[in-house]
Amino acid sequence: MNQMIRKHVRNFCFLLITFATGLFYFCFYLVGITFGVAMSFTLVGIPILYYVLRSTETFLQHERIRTKVYTDISIRTLPTRSQEEGSLWEKVKAEFLNEHNWRAIIGLMLQFGIGMLSLICATLFYFAPIILLLSPVLYFIDVSSISLFGIENKTLNISLLFMLLGAVFLWIGAYLGNGLVKMIGRYTRRLVKDFARR
């Protein structure tokens, strides 16, 4: 029982972290690539563009480790990329024309959508059922603002019904949350595998 609770807490944390990292990747690549391309006529833009494009390996390693820790889905280690020879402009050109690099960037940016879904599902699958489980307590401390399907928590019978529904939703939500976490883990595995083929 204790192990099962720990697993569901891990799944909840994984879904919240997926939202945070997805938002970060989307903002980082959108701002970094746009700023690097816009400033590429100066000496500042080329190094920014190079290091932003080169960061995919680091972020994929982070995703691989996070997926392993939270989901127990093993993903093979990424081989380190060799440093290209030549001028900075040639290095940027090589990174810019690397198809696998762009696939990884798009895959990491798509985690923003996956993260939004994760946040919604974490709220519905884990947080809302716990609030429903606590509805008798909320009834006794006179918090009647909880309503479900238009029914407000105004009587003890309704609060006990909410508690029963919370237990059912928690059981179903934990099962669905576990499935979602495994799907996100498989997505990360495919992303890392595709990038390792370069």
PDB file of C-alpha atoms in Angstrom, residues 43 56 89 135 155 176 192:
ATOM      1  CA  LEU A  43      28.802  39.156 -33.364  1.00  0.00           C
ATOM      2  CA  THR A  56      19.450  19.579 -27.430  1.00  0.00           C
ATOM      3  CA  TRP A  89      30.046  30.106 -38.677  1.00  0.00           C
ATOM      4  CA  SER A 135     -15.636  17.212   1.441  1.00  0.00           C
ATOM      5  CA  THR A 155     -25.591  18.657   3.619  1.00  0.00           C
ATOM      6  CA  LEU A 176      -5.291   6.824 -15.987  1.00  0.00           C
ATOM      7  CA  VAL A 192      16.116  10.059 -27.570  1.00  0.00           C
TER       8      VAL A 192
END
